[in-house]
Amino acid sequence: MALQRIGLVVPSSNVTVETELPALLRRHPSADFSFHSTRMRMHTVSTAQLAAMNTQRERCIMEIADASPDVILYACLVAVMVGGPGEHGRVESAVAEQLATGGSPALIRSSAGALVEALRAIYADRIAIVTPYLRPLAEQVVGYLESEDLKVADWRALEVADNAEVGYIPGERVLEAARSLDLTGVDALVISACVQMPSLALVEAAEEEFGIPVVSAATAGAYSILRSLNLPVAIPDAGSLLRADTVSVPA
Amino acid sequence: MTQLFMLDVPENTPIVAVADQDPHVTVDKVGPYFRIAADASIVIDRRATGCRHAVWYSSVAGLLRSRITQWDKDAMRIEPT
Amino acid sequence: MSQLPHTVRGVDHVAFPTFDPAGTVAFYRDVLGFPVVHSICAAGWGPEEHPDFIHFFFDIGNNDRLAFFYYFGYEPPQRGVKGDVYARFEDDIPDFFVKSRHLAIHVDSDTDLLEYRRRLDNSQWPVELQVQHETIESIYTHDPNGYFVEITRALRPVTPQEDLDANLTADALVDVVKGPDVSMAALLTRKAELIVERAADWEPAQR
């Protein structure tokens, strides 16, 4: 099978996307992937900096499309969500238009869109989320998901403003926040609604512990990429979302 | 028989009115078109119609058994073929 | 006449190349007041050698858009002696043909037409011609790229019989170009035949 080239548009201080996505997709049983990224300058997850970041989108798409990726993941989740309901659709359309007008066949997906796509794929209506954000930003994320007809039953904001610091949040702290949530009647837990807060190592264990599907921005991103490329969704040890196409072998 | 058709719109009615002044010419309607007919030739003086050039030169919708032998700023002349 | 459902919604965009984006923006946005409503910055990623380019769009009313491409580092040699930056012609091509392709933009009233006339006359691109046709009045100029632009208003509303007439002309023309004698005389004869065939029945259908 041909090597699939994945383009990543990431906030400049983000290190987690380029860690967790390759780690996930490397586990794919049949397909091989290479990863190529382009960066949008951003340090503080504030509304002002996020707005400034979005103006770099055109340059980033120009750069990454030169590498002829098969699919581009616009991995700036909260930056999209602060744009208000429907923003991921608008961003994906603008990028698709930019690619198409220049004759690039690359597909475009976004982390924000992928999260919604993944939750719909597992028929999750009531969810709970953990975010590293300051409360006002976390509320915007909640509002965005609710505008997509998801009910956010409970949520946490770890209130870490510096994006570099978010990349160092220990798994224990994330898990502790998840354990503090009221998961009554919740269909799925989004253990990290952020592309910088690391959570990959937690997903499978959390799903065992809480007894409900657990997704993260990263696992949702991987799901969306695999679906876009018509590849089987069969990644082990990262939650049931990514085992959608895994054939169970009876014990 | 010479037959000339003109669409019944406000710009054309002065042309039809001038054509109708000739006792040898008959004018009737076929749907929304005036049919201007005569046994021999039909001559319409442009200045008598008061028409602007643009209207004058786009007034003819159809010709049956006829040909235009003169169509200029002075007059339109239609002869039987 | 076509019975197919007609659900298209006008001009998404009509696009032209430009080598003078500053002049183009000055003319359409600053002189005529057409807002810039969209832009795409892209490289050419397809199989052919393709420069980086900007594709920018002006609103020309009714959500219709006029768009331009500006290619970085690309300007073909200007051949011919007349035409615009896209279509160039040698001296042997008559002016009526050179000027045939044009964009005509609609305004509702005489006041609006005069206002656009005023804007053009106060600019580097004054109105070159003002003409009254049978049912329309128009002003004309060339944009900075040499594209021929018309702004026009209707002097009276189009009548239903003109729609019929247009369809008869189209049908007559299609018939005549297939035949041995392709001329205006042949067209007028064929159209007369169609008038006799169809026009008498038209009126009753309209009542």
XYZ file of C-alpha atoms in Angstrom:
539
model
C 0.000 0.000 0.000
C 1.253 3.501 -0.825
C 2.626 5.702 1.930
C -0.051 8.121 3.125
C 1.239 11.639 3.649
C -0.414 13.493 6.495
C -0.109 17.255 6.618
C -0.478 18.853 10.027
C -1.232 22.517 10.666
C -0.369 23.051 14.319
C -0.049 25.983 16.721
C 3.674 26.782 16.885
C 4.102 25.777 20.516
C 2.218 22.528 20.020
C 4.253 19.370 20.460
C 1.515 16.879 21.276
C -0.073 16.564 17.835
C 3.251 15.615 16.297
C 3.777 13.097 19.137
C 0.384 11.456 19.532
C -0.820 11.253 15.916
C 2.253 9.437 14.605
C 2.202 7.209 17.723
C -1.390 6.282 16.966
C -1.166 5.809 13.240
C 2.059 3.838 13.519
C -0.063 1.099 15.083
C -2.102 0.718 11.909
C -2.001 -2.919 10.735
C -1.704 -2.268 7.023
C -1.044 1.372 6.142
C 2.135 3.429 6.508
C 2.179 7.159 7.163
C 4.576 10.074 6.993
C 3.925 13.358 8.801
C 4.696 16.874 7.662
C 3.815 19.916 9.626
C 3.500 23.653 9.324
C 3.133 26.025 12.262
C 0.971 28.956 13.254
C 2.679 31.182 15.857
C 0.804 31.055 19.172
C 1.904 30.971 22.840
C -1.010 32.057 24.993
C -4.392 30.519 24.440
C -6.219 33.838 24.501
C -8.923 35.111 22.199
C -6.633 37.813 20.805
C -3.772 35.436 20.052
C -6.129 32.902 18.578
C -7.583 35.476 16.202
C -4.081 36.507 15.140
C -3.215 32.849 14.619
C -6.064 32.304 12.229
C -4.718 34.911 9.814
C -1.737 32.636 9.240
C -3.942 29.915 7.900
C -3.440 30.828 4.236
C 0.343 30.770 4.523
C 0.273 27.440 6.338
C -1.933 25.805 3.735
C 0.264 27.215 0.962
C 3.333 25.676 2.593
C 1.916 22.309 3.477
C 0.204 21.747 0.151
C 3.613 22.041 -1.542
C 4.430 18.692 0.094
C 1.514 17.027 -1.718
C -0.152 15.566 1.360
C -3.029 13.131 0.973
C -4.897 14.756 3.830
C -4.263 17.855 5.930
C -5.392 18.004 9.552
C -5.983 21.546 10.737
C -5.062 20.769 14.328
C -5.996 24.023 16.037
C -9.071 22.971 17.988
C -9.831 25.852 20.331
C -8.699 28.387 17.714
C -11.512 27.155 15.510
C -14.104 26.917 18.266
C -13.679 30.529 19.374
C -14.912 31.468 15.922
C -18.393 30.464 16.991
C -20.849 27.745 15.955
C -20.194 26.247 12.560
C -16.678 27.636 12.387
C -14.980 24.328 11.589
C -17.192 23.964 8.531
C -16.304 27.471 7.400
C -12.580 26.928 7.948
C -12.613 23.555 6.206
C -14.512 25.094 3.262
C -12.078 27.994 2.949
C -9.120 25.627 3.026
C -10.793 23.256 0.561
C -11.402 26.173 -1.775
C -7.791 27.292 -1.479
C -6.571 23.783 -2.243
C -9.000 23.206 -5.095
C -8.351 26.539 -6.785
C -4.661 25.709 -6.841
C -5.338 22.230 -8.178
C -4.321 20.340 -5.046
C -6.152 17.048 -4.465
C -5.340 17.093 -0.724
C -8.256 16.511 1.621
C -8.832 18.761 4.608
C -10.050 17.836 8.067
C -9.933 19.792 11.325
C -9.479 18.639 14.918
C -12.644 20.482 15.887
C -14.604 18.807 13.116
C -12.990 15.465 13.894
C -14.136 15.593 17.510
C -17.724 16.128 16.415
C -17.382 13.446 13.719
C -16.007 10.912 16.201
C -18.720 11.528 18.795
C -21.421 11.146 16.150
C -19.767 7.947 14.904
C -20.211 6.372 18.337
C -23.731 7.806 18.724
C -22.722 9.863 21.754
C -25.307 12.531 22.625
C -24.407 13.214 26.284
C -20.723 13.778 26.875
C -18.312 15.015 29.537
C -15.080 16.823 28.723
C -11.752 17.709 30.315
C -9.966 20.820 29.047
C -6.758 22.562 30.137
C -8.210 26.009 29.419
C -9.158 29.009 31.491
C -12.864 28.897 32.291
C -14.105 31.426 29.704
C -12.377 29.517 26.888
C -13.607 26.186 28.253
C -17.137 27.603 28.218
C -16.703 28.488 24.558
C -15.681 24.910 23.826
C -18.735 23.643 25.686
C -20.935 26.084 23.773
C -19.467 24.994 20.452
C -20.110 21.312 21.152
C -23.645 22.075 22.291
C -24.279 23.975 19.063
C -23.484 20.662 17.369
C -26.391 19.041 19.265
C -24.169 17.425 21.881
C -25.171 17.727 25.514
C -22.167 18.477 27.722
C -23.321 16.997 31.024
C -20.184 17.973 32.971
C -16.837 19.576 32.253
C -13.518 20.602 33.767
C -11.142 23.479 33.031
C -7.613 22.965 34.391
C -6.924 26.694 33.805
C -3.443 26.484 32.301
C -2.987 29.559 30.115
C 0.496 28.955 28.737
C 0.301 26.554 25.824
C 3.804 25.202 26.366
C 2.861 24.360 29.943
C -0.254 22.550 28.711
C 2.086 20.158 26.918
C 3.560 19.181 30.304
C 0.326 18.546 32.218
C 0.864 15.162 33.866
C -1.508 12.354 32.997
C -2.390 11.953 36.665
C -3.829 15.439 36.776
C -5.953 14.777 33.683
C -7.180 11.476 35.077
C -7.971 13.095 38.427
C -10.076 15.699 36.654
C -11.846 12.961 34.669
C -12.583 11.036 37.871
C -14.162 14.137 39.394
C -16.749 14.352 36.634
C -20.341 13.243 37.092
C -20.633 10.621 34.371
C -24.250 9.698 35.087
C -25.984 8.976 31.792
C -22.932 10.088 29.820
C -22.401 8.284 26.496
C -18.718 9.200 26.062
C -15.881 10.997 27.822
C -13.614 13.403 25.959
C -10.560 12.989 28.151
C -8.702 15.783 26.350
C -10.646 18.335 24.323
C -7.319 19.926 23.420
C -4.632 19.042 20.905
C -1.783 20.013 23.247
C -2.798 18.336 26.509
C -1.261 14.836 26.330
C -3.684 11.996 26.970
C -2.842 9.119 24.642
C -1.523 6.844 27.375
C -4.706 7.361 29.388
C -7.404 6.561 26.838
C -7.559 2.771 26.951
C -7.228 2.550 30.743
C -9.838 5.272 31.237
C -12.276 3.409 29.027
C -11.763 0.300 31.189
C -12.141 2.307 34.403
C -15.223 4.327 33.469
C -16.933 1.681 31.349
C -17.865 4.143 28.594
C -16.112 5.049 25.325
C -13.267 7.525 25.840
C -12.011 9.749 23.033
C -9.468 12.527 22.832
C -8.796 15.258 20.278
C -5.929 13.060 19.068
C -7.879 9.831 18.725
C -10.675 11.740 17.011
C -8.144 13.270 14.635
C -6.750 9.825 13.812
C -10.278 8.511 13.265
C -11.116 11.330 10.884
C -7.886 10.871 8.935
C -8.462 7.125 8.522
C -12.068 7.625 7.406
C -11.057 10.313 4.916
C -8.534 7.949 3.332
C -10.970 5.014 3.362
C -8.577 3.024 5.545
C -9.804 0.540 8.134
C -10.213 2.071 11.584
C -8.256 -0.585 13.457
C -5.825 0.961 15.942
C -5.219 -1.046 19.130
C -4.976 0.286 22.698
C -6.470 3.708 22.109
C -10.117 3.248 22.891
C -13.049 1.617 21.170
C -13.511 4.503 18.702
C -10.372 3.422 16.897
C -11.377 -0.263 16.917
C -14.505 0.401 14.824
C -13.296 -1.857 12.028
C -11.319 -4.313 14.118
C -12.734 -7.799 13.758
C -13.062 -9.365 17.186
C -11.551 -12.771 17.530
C -13.451 -14.942 19.978
C -11.379 -15.871 23.001
C -47.645 38.896 -51.652
C -45.156 40.841 -49.551
C -45.428 40.134 -45.844
C -43.455 41.782 -43.079
C -43.782 41.020 -39.350
C -43.110 43.411 -36.464
C -43.445 42.684 -32.763
C -46.153 44.653 -30.976
C -44.028 46.653 -28.521
C -44.241 50.413 -27.919
C -41.148 51.339 -30.007
C -42.513 49.650 -33.136
C -46.064 51.023 -33.185
C -45.082 54.321 -34.930
C -43.478 52.302 -37.767
C -46.590 50.184 -38.153
C -48.768 53.302 -38.104
C -46.772 54.898 -40.954
C -46.900 51.676 -42.999
C -50.659 51.501 -42.474
C -51.132 54.953 -44.029
C -50.483 53.470 -47.469
C -53.884 52.412 -48.914
C -52.252 49.416 -50.666
C -50.999 48.030 -47.353
C -53.042 45.917 -44.941
C -52.144 45.459 -41.298
C -53.452 42.688 -39.047
C -52.209 40.720 -36.014
C -50.775 37.240 -35.734
C -50.542 36.742 -31.995
C -48.370 39.590 -30.696
C -46.950 40.385 -34.160
C -48.229 42.962 -36.637
C -48.403 41.517 -40.156
C -47.902 44.232 -42.740
C -48.860 42.993 -46.205
C -49.188 44.262 -49.763
C -49.433 42.814 -53.286
C -46.460 44.864 -54.422
C -43.701 46.669 -52.563
C -43.945 48.254 -49.099
C -42.072 51.504 -48.457
C -41.803 53.070 -45.001
C -40.254 56.529 -44.574
C -38.076 56.565 -41.457
C -38.403 60.223 -40.618
C -42.174 59.966 -40.728
C -41.970 57.313 -37.994
C -39.832 59.511 -35.695
C -37.783 56.391 -34.870
C -34.267 56.339 -33.482
C -31.749 54.316 -35.462
C -31.459 51.518 -32.930
C -35.199 50.900 -33.031
C -35.382 51.261 -36.827
C -32.674 48.725 -37.551
C -34.046 46.080 -35.217
C -37.748 46.443 -35.991
C -38.202 43.648 -38.517
C -39.070 40.306 -36.927
C -39.784 38.292 -40.033
C -40.229 38.421 -43.831
C -42.328 36.073 -45.945
C -41.877 35.849 -49.708
C -40.093 39.200 -49.552
C -36.709 40.762 -49.461
C -35.415 44.085 -48.158
C -33.970 46.121 -50.989
C -33.418 49.324 -49.016
C -32.950 49.780 -45.272
C -31.177 52.985 -44.353
C -31.676 56.264 -42.529
C -34.171 57.363 -45.135
C -36.494 54.437 -45.691
C -37.205 50.721 -45.582
C -38.262 49.117 -48.892
C -39.599 45.564 -49.060
C -40.162 43.878 -52.434
C -41.907 40.603 -53.216
C -39.564 37.734 -54.198
C -39.049 25.973 -24.805
C -37.280 24.173 -21.941
C -39.449 22.406 -19.351
C -36.506 21.548 -17.121
C -36.516 22.948 -13.550
C -34.383 26.082 -13.573
C -32.622 26.320 -10.203
C -29.352 28.066 -11.043
C -28.830 31.376 -9.260
C -26.887 33.659 -11.554
C -23.209 34.365 -11.711
C -21.155 32.779 -8.933
C -18.190 34.461 -10.555
C -16.910 35.448 -13.972
C -13.120 35.420 -13.907
C -10.434 37.250 -15.847
C -6.676 37.522 -15.530
C -5.032 40.816 -14.608
C -1.437 42.011 -14.580
C -2.362 45.194 -12.738
C -4.050 44.280 -9.459
C -3.588 47.786 -8.042
C -5.312 49.364 -11.028
C -8.031 46.743 -10.954
C -8.762 47.345 -7.258
C -8.674 51.105 -7.833
C -11.175 50.850 -10.681
C -13.707 48.420 -9.268
C -13.462 49.063 -5.524
C -12.433 52.697 -5.248
C -14.019 54.267 -8.328
C -17.107 52.111 -8.862
C -17.550 51.161 -5.216
C -17.843 47.396 -5.796
C -16.787 45.784 -2.499
C -14.052 43.143 -2.397
C -15.936 40.162 -0.981
C -13.599 37.204 -1.254
C -10.042 36.179 -1.982
C -8.050 32.980 -2.332
C -4.271 32.815 -1.993
C -2.944 29.681 -3.575
C -0.053 27.991 -5.272
C -0.445 25.898 -8.380
C -0.267 22.363 -7.045
C -1.556 20.530 -10.087
C 0.590 18.646 -12.567
C 1.331 21.661 -14.800
C 3.968 24.329 -13.988
C 1.895 26.982 -12.227
C 2.830 30.193 -10.383
C 1.509 31.282 -7.011
C -1.573 33.429 -7.458
C -4.229 35.551 -5.819
C -7.856 35.175 -6.905
C -9.951 38.130 -5.749
C -13.638 38.890 -6.111
C -15.771 42.042 -6.363
C -19.491 42.030 -5.667
C -21.394 43.356 -8.686
C -24.861 43.204 -7.150
C -27.387 40.361 -6.640
C -24.602 38.315 -4.990
C -23.014 38.007 -8.447
C -19.238 38.403 -8.470
C -16.518 39.532 -10.847
C -13.211 37.821 -10.113
C -9.619 38.354 -11.156
C -6.518 36.179 -11.121
C -3.138 37.745 -10.458
C -0.204 35.391 -11.085
C 3.078 36.179 -9.345
C 5.933 36.343 -11.788
C 3.846 35.605 -14.865
C 3.117 38.044 -17.651
C 2.829 36.717 -21.195
C 4.160 38.827 -24.066
C 1.419 41.155 -25.330
C 0.877 40.166 -28.936
C -1.297 42.015 -31.435
C -2.188 45.677 -31.579
C -5.637 45.756 -29.992
C -7.781 44.003 -27.424
C -7.527 43.518 -23.675
C -4.864 41.734 -21.605
C -6.550 38.370 -22.195
C -7.483 38.549 -25.891
C -5.170 40.328 -28.287
C -5.776 40.897 -31.988
C -3.838 41.967 -35.050
C -4.923 44.923 -37.139
C -6.901 42.783 -39.572
C -9.550 41.953 -36.976
C -12.356 44.529 -37.111
C -13.259 46.581 -34.066
C -16.870 45.363 -33.952
C -15.545 41.890 -33.256
C -12.878 43.026 -30.800
C -15.520 44.850 -28.780
C -18.104 42.093 -28.942
C -17.208 40.434 -25.654
C -18.168 42.633 -22.724
C -19.696 42.570 -19.266
C -22.855 44.620 -18.803
C -23.908 45.388 -15.246
C -27.469 46.338 -14.434
C -28.741 49.394 -12.553
C -32.378 50.093 -11.788
C -32.772 53.773 -12.548
C -31.570 56.811 -14.421
C -30.337 58.259 -11.101
C -28.142 55.213 -10.522
C -26.809 55.285 -14.084
C -25.907 58.953 -13.731
C -24.201 58.265 -10.406
C -21.951 55.579 -11.953
C -21.325 57.921 -14.860
C -20.223 60.568 -12.366
C -17.881 58.141 -10.594
C -16.233 57.124 -13.841
C -15.998 60.662 -15.180
C -14.214 61.742 -11.970
C -11.613 58.994 -12.431
C -8.833 57.983 -14.774
C -11.406 55.923 -16.666
C -14.128 58.312 -17.879
C -17.210 57.146 -19.778
C -16.279 56.701 -23.436
C -19.752 56.345 -24.837
C -23.347 56.736 -23.731
C -25.985 55.108 -25.921
C -29.720 54.627 -25.889
C -30.745 51.360 -27.510
C -34.362 50.478 -28.116
C -35.223 49.577 -24.554
C -32.004 50.246 -22.663
C -29.596 53.058 -21.960
C -25.933 52.288 -21.370
C -22.576 53.803 -20.515
C -19.322 52.177 -21.592
C -15.690 52.303 -20.659
C -12.589 50.101 -20.660
C -11.176 48.954 -17.312
C -7.416 49.092 -16.557
C -7.011 45.695 -18.203
C -8.735 46.795 -21.378
C -11.874 44.822 -20.557
C -14.935 46.508 -22.022
C -17.452 47.324 -19.310
C -21.058 48.482 -19.759
C -23.453 49.752 -17.131
C -27.027 49.672 -18.304
C -30.588 50.454 -17.292
C -33.854 49.320 -18.817
C -36.046 52.070 -20.226
C -39.111 49.936 -19.877
C -39.846 46.447 -18.529
C -39.471 43.517 -20.915
C -42.856 42.390 -22.233
C -43.974 38.741 -22.534
C -44.140 39.033 -26.316
C -40.437 39.842 -26.357
C -39.758 36.519 -24.660
C -41.699 34.781 -27.417
C -39.845 36.785 -30.041
C -36.478 35.857 -28.528
C -37.349 32.187 -28.606
C -38.483 32.388 -32.207
C -35.218 34.106 -33.110
C -33.202 31.408 -31.368
C -35.121 28.626 -33.093
C -34.882 30.347 -36.487
C -31.148 30.878 -36.095
C -30.506 27.255 -35.163
C -32.470 26.174 -38.250
C -30.791 28.626 -40.617
C -27.211 27.754 -39.635
C -27.921 24.137 -40.498
C -29.207 25.101 -43.956
C -27.640 26.188 -47.240
C -28.284 29.921 -46.957
C -26.882 31.389 -43.742
C -27.891 35.034 -43.856
C -30.097 37.585 -42.144
C -32.575 37.333 -45.028
C -32.827 33.583 -44.497
C -33.259 34.129 -40.782
C -36.071 36.647 -41.248
C -37.827 34.302 -43.646
C -37.532 31.345 -41.303
C -38.686 33.479 -38.411
C -41.733 34.593 -40.397
C -42.586 30.923 -40.962
C -42.327 30.300 -37.225
C -44.451 33.363 -36.489
C -47.177 32.064 -38.765
C -46.863 28.609 -37.199
C -46.816 29.570 -33.543
C -47.703 33.173 -32.831
C -51.438 32.994 -33.415
C -51.751 30.317 -30.709
C -49.558 32.231 -28.316
C -51.991 34.963 -27.449
C -54.817 32.706 -26.293
C -52.396 30.901 -23.944
C -51.506 34.230 -22.326
C -55.081 35.283 -21.516
